[in-house]
Short mmCIF file of C-alpha atoms in Angstrom, two decimals:
data_model
loop_
_atom_site.label_atom_id
_atom_site.label_comp_id
_atom_site.label_asym_id
_atom_site.label_seq_id
_atom_site.Cartn_x
_atom_site.Cartn_y
_atom_site.Cartn_z
CA MET A 1 -8.32 -12.36 6.36
CA LYS A 2 -9.42 -9.04 4.84
CA CYS A 3 -12.76 -7.96 3.38
CA GLN A 4 -12.51 -8.04 -0.41
CA ILE A 5 -14.30 -4.69 -0.69
CA CYS A 6 -12.96 -2.45 2.11
CA LYS A 7 -9.89 -4.41 3.34
CA GLU A 8 -11.19 -4.35 6.93
CA PRO A 9 -11.07 -7.64 8.92
CA SER A 10 -13.59 -10.09 7.46
CA VAL A 11 -16.24 -11.97 9.46
CA ILE A 12 -16.91 -14.71 6.91
CA ASN A 13 -15.00 -16.56 4.22
CA LEU A 14 -17.29 -17.38 1.30
CA ARG A 15 -15.25 -20.17 -0.29
CA PRO A 16 -17.73 -21.01 -3.11
CA HIS A 17 -17.66 -17.35 -4.13
CA HIS A 18 -13.88 -16.94 -3.65
CA MET A 19 -14.20 -13.94 -1.34
CA SER A 20 -14.28 -12.76 2.26
CA LEU A 21 -16.44 -9.95 3.62
CA CYS A 22 -16.68 -7.77 6.72
CA LYS A 23 -19.96 -7.51 8.65
CA GLU A 24 -21.19 -4.40 6.84
CA HIS A 25 -20.53 -5.67 3.35
CA PHE A 26 -21.79 -9.20 4.06
CA LEU A 27 -25.09 -7.81 5.39
CA SER A 28 -25.51 -5.79 2.21
CA TRP A 29 -24.27 -8.63 -0.06
CA VAL A 30 -26.91 -11.17 1.04
CA PRO A 31 -29.95 -8.99 0.20
CA LYS A 32 -28.35 -8.18 -3.17
CA GLN A 33 -28.08 -11.91 -3.93
CA VAL A 34 -31.71 -12.44 -2.93
CA GLU A 35 -32.76 -9.52 -5.14
CA LYS A 36 -30.84 -11.10 -8.03
CA ASN A 37 -32.74 -14.37 -7.52
CA ILE A 38 -36.08 -12.55 -7.42
CA LYS A 39 -35.35 -10.77 -10.69
CA LYS A 40 -33.61 -13.67 -12.42
CA TYR A 41 -36.55 -16.04 -11.89
CA LYS A 42 -39.23 -13.31 -12.09
CA MET A 43 -40.63 -14.21 -8.68
CA PHE A 44 -42.58 -11.05 -7.84
CA THR A 45 -42.53 -7.27 -8.04
CA HIS A 46 -42.71 -4.47 -5.48
CA GLU A 47 -46.33 -3.93 -6.47
CA GLU A 48 -47.40 -7.45 -5.41
CA LYS A 49 -48.26 -8.50 -1.87
CA VAL A 50 -46.05 -11.38 -0.74
CA MET A 51 -46.88 -13.76 2.08
CA VAL A 52 -43.83 -15.28 3.80
CA ALA A 53 -44.12 -18.65 5.53
CA VAL A 54 -42.38 -18.17 8.89
CA SER A 55 -41.56 -20.92 11.36
CA GLY A 56 -39.39 -19.18 13.94
CA GLY A 57 -36.28 -20.67 12.31
CA LYS A 58 -33.30 -18.75 10.92
CA ASP A 59 -34.12 -19.05 7.22
CA SER A 60 -37.74 -17.91 7.29
CA LEU A 61 -37.14 -15.04 9.72
CA ALA A 62 -34.05 -13.94 7.77
CA LEU A 63 -36.03 -14.05 4.51
CA TRP A 64 -38.78 -11.93 6.09
CA ASP A 65 -36.12 -9.48 7.26
CA ILE A 66 -34.43 -9.31 3.85
CA LEU A 67 -37.64 -8.76 1.89
CA ASN A 68 -38.64 -6.05 4.36
CA ARG A 69 -35.22 -4.37 3.97
CA LEU A 70 -35.66 -4.55 0.18
CA GLU A 71 -38.99 -2.76 0.69
CA TYR A 72 -41.25 -5.47 -0.68
CA ASN A 73 -44.86 -5.60 0.51
CA VAL A 74 -44.64 -8.58 2.88
CA VAL A 75 -46.85 -10.21 5.50
CA GLY A 76 -45.86 -13.21 7.62
CA PHE A 77 -47.82 -16.44 8.04
CA TYR A 78 -47.25 -18.81 10.96
CA ILE A 79 -48.93 -22.18 11.58
CA ASP A 80 -49.10 -23.31 15.22
CA LEU A 81 -48.89 -27.10 14.89
CA GLY A 82 -49.02 -27.76 18.62
CA ILE A 83 -45.71 -29.65 18.77
CA ASP A 84 -44.61 -30.01 22.39
CA ASN A 85 -42.81 -33.33 22.78
CA GLY A 86 -41.10 -32.16 25.95
CA ILE A 87 -39.36 -29.07 24.54
CA ASN A 88 -42.34 -26.76 23.82
CA TYR A 89 -41.17 -26.52 20.22
CA SER A 90 -44.26 -24.78 18.83
CA ARG A 91 -44.60 -22.40 21.77
CA LYS A 92 -40.96 -21.27 21.48
CA SER A 93 -41.07 -20.83 17.71
CA LYS A 94 -44.36 -18.91 17.91
CA GLU A 95 -43.02 -16.57 20.61
CA LEU A 96 -39.91 -15.79 18.54
CA THR A 97 -41.99 -15.17 15.43
CA LEU A 98 -44.31 -12.80 17.31
CA LYS A 99 -41.30 -11.03 18.85
CA PHE A 100 -39.69 -10.49 15.45
CA ALA A 101 -42.94 -9.18 13.93
CA LYS A 102 -43.41 -6.73 16.80
CA GLU A 103 -39.81 -5.47 16.70
CA HIS A 104 -40.04 -4.77 12.96
CA SER A 105 -43.70 -3.63 12.88
CA LEU A 106 -44.60 -6.40 10.44
CA ALA A 107 -48.04 -7.89 9.82
CA LEU A 108 -48.42 -11.53 10.89
CA GLU A 109 -51.23 -14.04 10.30
CA ILE A 110 -51.41 -17.01 12.68
CA ILE A 111 -53.46 -20.19 12.38
CA SER A 112 -53.57 -22.61 15.32
CA LEU A 113 -54.56 -26.22 14.66
CA ASP A 114 -55.72 -26.60 18.24
CA GLU A 115 -57.95 -23.52 18.15
CA ARG A 116 -59.42 -24.32 14.76
CA TYR A 117 -59.70 -28.11 14.81
CA ASP A 118 -59.18 -29.01 18.49
CA VAL A 119 -56.25 -31.25 17.55
CA ASN A 120 -52.46 -30.98 17.18
CA ILE A 121 -50.32 -32.38 14.39
CA ILE A 122 -49.20 -35.40 16.44
CA GLU A 123 -52.79 -36.44 17.14
CA MET A 124 -53.63 -35.80 13.49
CA ALA A 125 -50.85 -38.14 12.35
CA LYS A 126 -52.09 -40.88 14.69
CA ILE A 127 -55.64 -40.55 13.43
CA ALA A 128 -54.34 -40.67 9.86
CA LYS A 129 -52.55 -43.89 10.89
CA LYS A 130 -49.20 -42.25 10.23
CA ALA A 131 -47.95 -42.23 13.81
CA ASN A 132 -44.36 -42.65 12.65
CA LYS A 133 -44.72 -40.13 9.82
CA VAL A 134 -45.71 -36.86 11.46
CA CYS A 135 -43.80 -35.08 8.68
CA SER A 136 -46.23 -36.43 6.07
CA SER A 137 -49.28 -35.03 7.88
CA CYS A 138 -47.40 -31.81 8.65
CA GLY A 139 -46.62 -31.24 4.97
CA LEU A 140 -50.23 -31.88 3.99
CA VAL A 141 -51.57 -29.46 6.61
CA LYS A 142 -49.06 -26.72 5.76
CA ARG A 143 -49.74 -26.90 2.02
CA TYR A 144 -53.50 -26.73 2.58
CA LEU A 145 -53.42 -23.84 5.05
CA MET A 146 -50.87 -21.88 3.01
CA ASN A 147 -53.16 -22.07 0.01
CA GLU A 148 -56.22 -21.20 2.09
CA ILE A 149 -54.62 -18.09 3.61
CA THR A 150 -53.50 -16.73 0.23
CA ILE A 151 -57.03 -17.11 -1.15
CA LYS A 152 -58.53 -15.48 1.95
CA ASN A 153 -56.16 -12.50 1.75
CA ASP A 154 -56.20 -12.25 -2.06
CA ILE A 155 -52.45 -12.86 -2.20
CA SER A 156 -50.90 -14.17 -5.41
CA VAL A 157 -47.38 -14.94 -4.14
CA PHE A 158 -46.23 -17.22 -1.32
CA ALA A 159 -42.53 -17.23 -0.36
CA THR A 160 -40.76 -19.93 1.63
CA GLY A 161 -37.30 -19.93 3.23
CA HIS A 162 -35.87 -22.94 1.40
CA ASN A 163 -32.13 -22.33 1.00
CA LEU A 164 -29.63 -23.92 -1.40
CA ASP A 165 -28.84 -26.76 1.03
CA ASP A 166 -32.56 -27.60 1.25
CA GLU A 167 -32.94 -27.56 -2.51
CA VAL A 168 -29.93 -29.75 -3.27
CA SER A 169 -30.91 -32.28 -0.58
CA PHE A 170 -34.38 -32.61 -2.17
CA LEU A 171 -32.74 -32.82 -5.58
CA PHE A 172 -30.23 -35.45 -4.41
CA GLY A 173 -32.92 -37.64 -2.84
CA ASN A 174 -35.28 -37.41 -5.79
CA THR A 175 -32.44 -38.17 -8.21
CA LEU A 176 -31.31 -41.20 -6.21
CA ASN A 177 -34.85 -42.57 -6.40
CA TRP A 178 -35.58 -41.18 -9.90
CA GLN A 179 -38.72 -39.45 -8.70
CA THR A 180 -39.24 -37.85 -12.09
CA SER A 181 -42.57 -36.21 -11.24
CA TYR A 182 -40.97 -34.44 -8.24
CA LEU A 183 -37.91 -33.49 -10.29
CA ALA A 184 -40.13 -32.02 -12.98
CA ARG A 185 -41.86 -29.79 -10.41
CA GLN A 186 -38.78 -28.66 -8.47
CA ALA A 187 -37.99 -25.05 -9.36
CA PRO A 188 -37.34 -21.62 -7.82
CA VAL A 189 -40.86 -20.66 -8.93
CA LEU A 190 -44.00 -22.78 -9.10
CA GLU A 191 -46.48 -20.81 -11.15
CA SER A 192 -50.06 -20.34 -9.98
CA HIS A 193 -52.65 -22.80 -11.23
CA GLY A 194 -56.34 -22.41 -10.55
CA ASN A 195 -56.65 -21.26 -6.94
CA PHE A 196 -53.04 -22.16 -6.14
CA ALA A 197 -50.86 -19.12 -5.48
CA ARG A 198 -47.45 -18.75 -7.09
CA LYS A 199 -44.85 -20.29 -4.76
CA VAL A 200 -41.33 -18.88 -4.75
CA LYS A 201 -38.00 -19.61 -3.05
CA PRO A 202 -35.90 -16.41 -2.94
CA LEU A 203 -33.10 -18.14 -0.96
CA CYS A 204 -32.73 -21.02 -3.43
CA ARG A 205 -29.15 -20.02 -4.30
CA ILE A 206 -28.07 -18.92 -0.82
CA TYR A 207 -26.12 -21.43 1.29
CA GLU A 208 -27.51 -22.41 4.70
CA ARG A 209 -24.22 -21.33 6.28
CA GLU A 210 -24.66 -17.87 4.75
CA MET A 211 -28.20 -17.62 6.13
CA ALA A 212 -27.02 -18.66 9.61
CA ALA A 213 -24.30 -15.98 9.49
CA TYR A 214 -26.81 -13.39 8.28
CA ALA A 215 -29.23 -14.17 11.15
CA LEU A 216 -26.40 -14.00 13.68
CA LEU A 217 -25.00 -10.70 12.40
CA ARG A 218 -28.47 -9.15 12.14
CA ASP A 219 -29.19 -10.21 15.75
CA ILE A 220 -32.22 -12.22 14.66
CA GLU A 221 -33.33 -14.41 17.54
CA TYR A 222 -34.56 -17.75 16.21
CA ILE A 223 -35.28 -21.24 17.50
CA HIS A 224 -32.13 -23.36 17.36
CA ASP A 225 -33.85 -26.66 18.15
CA GLU A 226 -34.66 -28.87 15.21
CA CYS A 227 -38.21 -30.15 14.98
CA PRO A 228 -38.25 -33.20 17.30
CA PHE A 229 -39.68 -35.31 14.49
CA SER A 230 -36.85 -34.54 12.07
CA ASN A 231 -34.47 -37.01 13.77
CA GLY A 232 -33.48 -39.71 11.29
CA SER A 233 -34.75 -37.68 8.34
CA ARG A 234 -33.25 -38.71 5.01
CA THR A 235 -33.12 -35.05 4.01
CA ILE A 236 -30.77 -34.30 6.92
CA TYR A 237 -28.66 -37.33 5.98
CA TYR A 238 -28.42 -36.13 2.38
CA LYS A 239 -27.44 -32.67 3.61
CA LYS A 240 -24.51 -34.18 5.55
CA ILE A 241 -23.30 -36.08 2.49
CA LEU A 242 -23.50 -32.99 0.28
CA THR A 243 -21.76 -30.84 2.91
CA GLU A 244 -18.85 -33.32 2.99
CA MET A 245 -18.60 -33.06 -0.79
CA GLU A 246 -18.76 -29.24 -0.54
CA SER A 247 -15.90 -29.19 2.00
CA VAL A 248 -13.67 -31.03 -0.47
CA SER A 249 -14.82 -29.06 -3.51
CA PRO A 250 -16.40 -25.67 -2.67
CA GLY A 251 -19.22 -24.81 -5.03
CA THR A 252 -20.42 -28.41 -5.48
CA LYS A 253 -23.93 -27.67 -4.20
CA MET A 254 -24.36 -24.61 -6.40
CA HIS A 255 -23.01 -26.48 -9.44
CA PHE A 256 -25.38 -29.42 -8.85
CA TYR A 257 -28.41 -27.15 -8.50
CA THR A 258 -27.71 -24.75 -11.37
CA LYS A 259 -26.86 -27.58 -13.78
CA PHE A 260 -30.16 -29.23 -12.86
CA LEU A 261 -32.06 -26.01 -13.61
CA ASN A 262 -30.19 -25.67 -16.90
CA ALA A 263 -31.17 -29.23 -17.85
CA LYS A 264 -34.81 -28.43 -17.07
CA ASN A 265 -34.66 -25.34 -19.24
CA GLU A 266 -33.25 -27.47 -22.06
CA GLY A 267 -36.35 -29.69 -21.88
CA ILE A 268 -35.09 -32.82 -20.10
CA PHE A 269 -38.43 -33.20 -18.30
CA ASP A 270 -40.74 -32.06 -21.09
CA VAL A 271 -41.96 -35.63 -21.60
CA ILE A 272 -43.19 -35.95 -18.01
CA ASP A 273 -46.97 -36.28 -17.90
CA GLN A 274 -48.47 -33.06 -16.53
CA SER A 275 -52.07 -34.26 -16.91
CA GLU A 276 -52.68 -34.23 -13.14
CA LEU A 277 -52.76 -30.43 -13.21
CA GLU A 278 -55.35 -30.55 -15.97
CA ARG A 279 -57.57 -32.87 -13.89
CA LEU A 280 -57.82 -30.49 -10.94
CA HIS A 281 -61.28 -29.49 -9.80
CA PRO A 282 -62.70 -27.82 -6.65
CA CYS A 283 -62.98 -30.03 -3.58
CA PRO A 284 -66.74 -30.33 -2.78
CA SER A 285 -66.01 -29.75 0.93
CA CYS A 286 -63.64 -26.77 0.91
CA GLY A 287 -63.36 -25.57 -2.67
CA GLN A 288 -59.59 -25.97 -2.94
CA PRO A 289 -58.19 -27.69 -6.05
CA THR A 290 -57.91 -31.48 -5.97
CA SER A 291 -57.60 -34.31 -8.48
CA SER A 292 -59.66 -36.67 -6.28
CA LYS A 293 -63.32 -36.74 -5.22
CA GLN A 294 -62.29 -34.94 -2.02
CA CYS A 295 -58.98 -33.26 -1.12
CA SER A 296 -56.59 -35.10 1.22
CA PHE A 297 -56.90 -32.44 3.90
CA CYS A 298 -60.69 -32.70 4.11
CA ILE A 299 -60.45 -36.50 4.21
CA LEU A 300 -58.06 -36.17 7.16
CA ILE A 301 -60.28 -33.64 8.96
CA ASP A 302 -63.29 -35.94 8.50
CA LYS A 303 -61.31 -38.71 10.21
CA VAL A 304 -60.41 -36.29 13.03
CA ARG A 305 -64.10 -35.38 13.54
CA ILE A 306 -65.11 -39.06 13.63
CA GLU A 307 -62.50 -39.82 16.30
CA GLN A 308 -63.49 -36.75 18.33
CA ASN A 309 -67.17 -37.75 18.22
CA LYS A 310 -66.27 -41.22 19.51
CA ASN A 311 -64.87 -39.58 22.61
#
């Protein structure tokens, strides 16, 4: 198969886009698509400082690489959750993130749960009585620390490496369960509110397969292991279903996602109650926005301190 642009041998067949590309043109095509997303959804400008959530995985490291190549003002942010579980998951992902930052002379902020709170995410989940739902505690911690770091560094934009496959799996699950409040909030850009930074997803229309190929061809070394607590995840199950549909009808994922965004723009979710945002006030313990007497993160940390004092 030949590259559609230069007629040299191609390295990837992009079936949803009806084209094949060689290494050189594929590695220039991906950043162009990301740039289109940034401009289309008005995510950020070259004048703004963008913090990229990096995990050591292919998508976040590739996003960091792409934004750097596009000459945006980027800084990485890594959270050391202390996940070992026999495979040293956190240690490996942290080492790869540090290696990438050093090789590309990129700034990197790191927060370690163990160093700051003397606890890892697994212990946190047990204390929160969510021993079988580490992902729930993980999401809470990440959201809190991401917001904290943007406030600390006076950063208005936070970028994550969610790709098209991630977005359609969330969309599929929320649609199956008619989680209208989640559907109303799902978007390429979540605008800032109060102390919350603007959150953006520059890879929202890039397939996971394309990101894997980009990382491989750019020689980006990333952690291949899945998080040990992702086994049995419904999101992964939904991804498999959608990938089977995509194999039969290329472009299915993109069609599903873009039609959803079009429906949102046409006002399908305008009737959803947005009053929770209006009820936000500073948490008395940490100052971050919350709709409760105390934010969920501070409640969890208080439980951690109580358990630590018992011992």
